[in-house]
Short mmCIF file of C-alpha atoms in Angstrom, two decimals:
data_model
loop_
_atom_site.label_atom_id
_atom_site.label_comp_id
_atom_site.label_asym_id
_atom_site.label_seq_id
_atom_site.Cartn_x
_atom_site.Cartn_y
_atom_site.Cartn_z
CA MET A 1 0.06 -0.03 0.03
CA SER A 2 1.25 3.53 -0.93
CA GLU A 3 1.04 5.97 1.98
CA THR A 4 1.77 8.83 -0.36
CA ILE A 5 0.29 9.60 -3.77
CA VAL A 6 1.99 12.37 -5.88
CA ILE A 7 0.41 13.56 -9.12
CA VAL A 8 2.60 15.66 -11.51
CA SER A 9 1.06 17.21 -14.67
CA GLY A 10 3.35 18.17 -17.55
CA ALA A 11 5.85 15.55 -16.58
CA SER A 12 7.33 14.57 -19.88
CA ARG A 13 10.40 17.21 -19.94
CA GLY A 14 11.68 20.27 -18.12
CA LEU A 15 10.75 21.00 -14.50
CA GLY A 16 7.87 18.35 -14.61
CA ALA A 17 10.15 15.60 -15.63
CA ALA A 18 12.63 16.46 -12.79
CA LEU A 19 9.92 16.66 -10.29
CA ALA A 20 8.51 13.09 -11.29
CA LEU A 21 12.12 11.73 -11.01
CA ALA A 22 12.55 13.40 -7.64
CA ALA A 23 9.25 12.23 -6.31
CA CYS A 24 10.20 8.61 -6.92
CA ARG A 25 10.57 7.29 -3.33
CA PRO A 26 9.74 4.08 -1.44
CA GLY A 27 6.05 3.87 -0.40
CA THR A 28 5.01 6.59 -3.09
CA LEU A 29 2.54 5.97 -5.88
CA LEU A 30 3.63 8.55 -8.48
CA VAL A 31 1.00 9.47 -11.14
CA THR A 32 2.09 11.47 -14.35
CA LEU A 33 0.15 13.19 -17.07
CA SER A 34 1.47 14.48 -20.10
CA ARG A 35 1.17 13.97 -23.94
CA THR A 36 4.21 11.42 -23.86
CA GLU A 37 5.36 9.19 -21.06
CA PRO A 38 8.55 10.58 -19.43
CA ALA A 39 11.65 8.84 -20.78
CA LEU A 40 13.17 6.24 -18.42
CA LEU A 41 10.79 7.15 -15.58
CA ALA A 42 9.30 3.65 -15.24
CA GLN A 43 12.80 2.13 -14.90
CA HIS A 44 13.72 4.81 -12.45
CA ALA A 45 10.56 4.21 -10.34
CA ARG A 46 11.23 0.40 -10.18
CA GLU A 47 14.86 1.06 -9.09
CA HIS A 48 13.55 3.36 -6.27
CA GLN A 49 10.84 1.04 -5.12
CA CYS A 50 8.15 3.52 -6.28
CA ALA A 51 4.92 2.50 -7.86
CA HIS A 52 4.36 4.59 -11.03
CA ARG A 53 1.28 5.08 -13.33
CA HIS A 54 1.28 7.27 -16.42
CA TYR A 55 -1.85 8.89 -18.21
CA THR A 56 -1.29 10.03 -21.63
CA VAL A 57 -3.48 13.19 -22.13
CA ASP A 58 -3.29 16.49 -24.00
CA LEU A 59 -3.89 18.87 -21.30
CA ALA A 60 -4.89 21.53 -23.97
CA ASP A 61 -8.08 19.55 -24.26
CA PRO A 62 -10.24 20.27 -21.34
CA VAL A 63 -12.84 17.58 -22.06
CA ALA A 64 -10.02 14.95 -22.22
CA THR A 65 -8.28 16.40 -19.08
CA GLU A 66 -11.46 16.26 -16.92
CA ALA A 67 -12.05 12.60 -18.07
CA VAL A 68 -8.55 11.55 -17.14
CA ALA A 69 -8.63 13.59 -13.85
CA GLN A 70 -11.88 11.88 -12.73
CA GLY A 71 -10.72 8.46 -13.92
CA LEU A 72 -7.29 8.47 -12.27
CA PHE A 73 -8.89 9.28 -8.80
CA SER A 74 -11.29 6.51 -9.34
CA GLU A 75 -8.65 4.05 -9.83
CA LEU A 76 -6.26 5.19 -7.01
CA PRO A 77 -5.90 2.61 -4.21
CA GLY A 78 -7.42 3.47 -0.96
CA GLY A 79 -5.71 4.14 2.36
CA ALA A 80 -3.23 6.72 1.42
CA ARG A 81 -2.27 9.25 4.12
CA ARG A 82 -0.89 11.87 1.86
CA TYR A 83 -1.97 13.39 -1.52
CA ARG A 84 0.24 15.66 -3.32
CA LEU A 85 -1.02 17.35 -6.66
CA ILE A 86 1.62 19.38 -8.42
CA ASN A 87 -0.02 21.35 -11.35
CA ASN A 88 3.22 21.97 -13.35
CA ALA A 89 1.92 21.86 -16.94
CA GLY A 90 2.52 25.14 -18.63
CA THR A 91 3.37 26.74 -21.99
CA VAL A 92 4.95 30.34 -22.66
CA GLU A 93 3.33 30.34 -26.04
CA PRO A 94 2.16 32.50 -27.80
CA ILE A 95 5.02 35.09 -27.48
CA THR A 96 3.74 38.01 -29.49
CA PRO A 97 2.30 41.50 -29.13
CA ALA A 98 -1.33 41.66 -28.03
CA ALA A 99 -2.50 43.02 -31.30
CA THR A 100 -1.42 39.80 -33.11
CA LEU A 101 -3.11 37.17 -30.94
CA ASP A 102 -5.42 34.64 -32.50
CA ALA A 103 -8.16 32.60 -30.74
CA ALA A 104 -6.38 29.01 -31.15
CA ALA A 105 -3.24 30.21 -29.42
CA VAL A 106 -5.04 32.00 -26.71
CA ALA A 107 -7.35 28.93 -26.04
CA HIS A 108 -4.44 26.58 -25.90
CA ALA A 109 -2.53 28.55 -23.32
CA LEU A 110 -5.79 29.14 -21.21
CA HIS A 111 -6.37 25.34 -21.18
CA VAL A 112 -2.91 24.38 -20.41
CA ASN A 113 -1.91 27.10 -17.89
CA VAL A 114 -5.17 27.29 -16.03
CA ALA A 115 -8.04 25.04 -16.93
CA ALA A 116 -5.96 21.80 -16.60
CA ALA A 117 -5.00 22.93 -12.99
CA MET A 118 -8.46 23.69 -12.07
CA LEU A 119 -9.82 20.36 -13.37
CA LEU A 120 -7.18 18.28 -11.64
CA THR A 121 -7.73 20.26 -8.40
CA ALA A 122 -11.46 19.71 -8.64
CA ALA A 123 -11.00 16.02 -9.00
CA LEU A 124 -8.74 15.87 -5.94
CA LEU A 125 -11.21 17.92 -3.84
CA SER A 126 -14.10 15.74 -4.78
CA SER A 127 -12.25 12.36 -4.50
CA ALA A 128 -9.44 12.51 -1.97
CA PRO A 129 -10.59 11.77 1.60
CA SER A 130 -10.65 14.84 3.78
CA THR A 131 -9.05 12.89 6.51
CA ALA A 132 -5.83 12.68 4.48
CA ASP A 133 -3.15 15.28 4.15
CA ARG A 134 -4.03 17.04 1.02
CA ARG A 135 -1.73 19.56 -0.57
CA VAL A 136 -1.85 21.32 -4.03
CA LEU A 137 1.00 23.16 -5.61
CA ASN A 138 0.42 25.26 -8.50
CA ILE A 139 3.56 26.02 -10.49
CA SER A 140 3.18 29.77 -11.17
CA SER A 141 5.67 32.33 -12.44
CA GLY A 142 6.95 35.79 -11.62
CA ALA A 143 5.38 36.69 -14.99
CA GLY A 144 2.02 36.36 -13.22
CA ARG A 145 2.99 39.14 -10.93
CA ARG A 146 5.02 41.43 -13.30
CA PRO A 147 3.84 42.36 -16.87
CA MET A 148 6.35 41.98 -19.71
CA PRO A 149 5.71 43.07 -23.38
CA GLY A 150 5.09 40.04 -25.53
CA TRP A 151 3.76 37.88 -22.76
CA SER A 152 0.33 39.14 -22.53
CA VAL A 153 -1.17 35.59 -22.53
CA TYR A 154 1.53 34.01 -20.33
CA CYS A 155 1.42 36.84 -17.72
CA ALA A 156 -2.49 36.78 -17.76
CA THR A 157 -2.67 32.99 -17.29
CA LYS A 158 -0.15 32.82 -14.59
CA ALA A 159 -1.92 35.78 -12.70
CA ALA A 160 -5.17 33.73 -13.32
CA LEU A 161 -3.43 30.61 -11.69
CA ASP A 162 -2.45 32.83 -8.70
CA MET A 163 -5.95 34.20 -8.18
CA TYR A 164 -7.43 30.71 -8.48
CA THR A 165 -5.11 29.43 -5.82
CA ARG A 166 -6.17 32.25 -3.40
CA THR A 167 -9.72 31.61 -4.12
CA VAL A 168 -9.52 27.89 -3.51
CA LYS A 169 -7.61 28.66 -0.12
CA LEU A 170 -10.74 30.79 0.99
CA GLU A 171 -13.17 28.08 -0.02
CA GLN A 172 -11.32 25.32 1.70
CA GLN A 173 -10.74 27.09 5.02
CA GLY A 174 -11.23 24.55 7.84
CA SER A 175 -11.11 21.61 5.40
CA GLY A 176 -7.40 20.79 5.95
CA LEU A 177 -6.52 21.35 2.31
CA ARG A 178 -3.34 23.36 1.76
CA ILE A 179 -2.61 25.03 -1.39
CA ALA A 180 0.01 27.49 -2.63
CA ALA A 181 1.19 28.91 -6.06
CA LEU A 182 5.03 28.96 -6.38
CA ALA A 183 7.22 30.84 -8.81
CA PRO A 184 10.12 28.30 -9.58
CA GLY A 185 12.71 30.99 -10.80
CA VAL A 186 14.53 30.78 -14.10
CA ILE A 187 15.40 27.16 -15.08
CA ASP A 188 17.45 25.64 -17.84
CA THR A 189 14.50 23.94 -19.60
CA PRO A 190 13.10 23.54 -23.30
CA MET A 191 10.79 26.52 -22.35
CA GLN A 192 13.94 28.79 -21.82
CA ALA A 193 15.27 27.71 -25.10
CA ALA A 194 12.05 28.66 -26.91
CA ILE A 195 12.19 32.06 -25.29
CA ARG A 196 15.55 32.68 -26.35
CA ALA A 197 14.71 31.79 -29.90
CA THR A 198 12.07 34.64 -29.94
CA LEU A 199 12.64 37.81 -32.11
CA PRO A 200 13.07 41.02 -30.21
CA ASP A 201 9.91 42.40 -32.10
CA ALA A 202 7.78 39.86 -30.35
CA PHE A 203 9.39 39.84 -26.98
CA PRO A 204 11.69 42.90 -26.32
CA ALA A 205 13.29 41.30 -23.18
CA VAL A 206 14.76 38.32 -24.96
CA GLU A 207 18.31 39.72 -24.76
CA ASP A 208 17.97 39.57 -20.98
CA PHE A 209 17.11 35.91 -21.16
CA LYS A 210 20.04 35.19 -23.44
CA ALA A 211 22.30 37.04 -21.05
CA LEU A 212 21.12 34.70 -18.09
CA HIS A 213 21.87 31.68 -20.20
CA ARG A 214 25.41 33.08 -21.18
CA SER A 215 26.30 33.72 -17.70
CA GLY A 216 25.28 30.48 -16.28
CA GLN A 217 22.46 31.92 -14.17
CA LEU A 218 19.78 29.34 -15.22
CA ALA A 219 19.06 26.88 -12.36
CA ALA A 220 19.37 23.10 -13.06
CA PRO A 221 15.86 21.39 -13.06
CA ALA A 222 16.91 18.57 -10.63
CA ASP A 223 18.06 21.08 -8.22
CA VAL A 224 14.89 23.13 -8.28
CA ALA A 225 12.93 19.96 -8.34
CA ALA A 226 14.41 18.79 -5.05
CA ARG A 227 13.92 22.36 -3.46
CA ILE A 228 10.31 22.32 -4.63
CA LEU A 229 9.59 18.92 -3.15
CA ASP A 230 11.08 19.80 0.21
CA TYR A 231 9.04 22.96 0.11
CA LEU A 232 6.01 21.07 -0.32
CA GLU A 233 6.52 19.12 2.90
CA ARG A 234 7.18 22.08 4.98
CA ASP A 235 4.99 22.42 8.09
CA ASP A 236 4.06 25.92 7.00
CA PHE A 237 3.20 24.96 3.43
CA GLY A 238 0.20 26.99 2.22
CA GLN A 239 0.46 29.81 4.73
CA THR A 240 1.97 31.83 2.08
CA GLU A 241 -0.34 31.47 -0.81
CA LEU A 242 1.81 33.19 -3.50
CA ASP A 243 5.44 32.22 -3.03
CA ASP A 244 8.74 31.97 -4.74
CA ILE A 245 11.31 29.14 -4.31
CA ARG A 246 14.16 31.57 -4.49
CA ASP A 247 13.01 32.83 -1.02
CA TYR A 248 13.98 29.41 0.48
#
């Protein structure tokens, strides 16, 4: 029987893949959600005596996301003492001035960055026993708290995720649920590579991100993942609803 159930969305690469690997611990059931199964995760889980289940889903599809969310909770074994939901899935696209946005790109970002977290959290709230230690961590961004030209969609969706976190915390007062939105800092991931490939006309701050990369100031995903998992288990987790891992 697994005493701890950890669910990680967007686990196929970048920070999500690092979180999934770091969460592989004895006595844990790790559940990952992404379009493709994280490479080598199944073998890694076996080596670390961690049960693992993967659900292939496009988190840009809210109907499919809701179905998977409800299905995975119905299939979880009973008796877990701890539930950890890490809503990590996210996209920085589209990177473009607000005047050039189109419906498909906006909808895709809204579904991945906001709706997926809402639907997975709703499934946990309605399915995980209230007697268990339930914690939800939404991976946000400093962009949700500071506007940047070219990132109108990314900034808006991360700000929405922050406000959603605050609202759920109010709704769940007295229920035992703990929830927080955490900015992870600037990490050396494929998302950062995509940002650096953007033209200055679309994202004026691109040279700043290139300079961070050249000067070695991007954090390693494994290091950040370890710090985030430690943060998730802090006794005071959830007291600060909008947080930044760089403060720890």
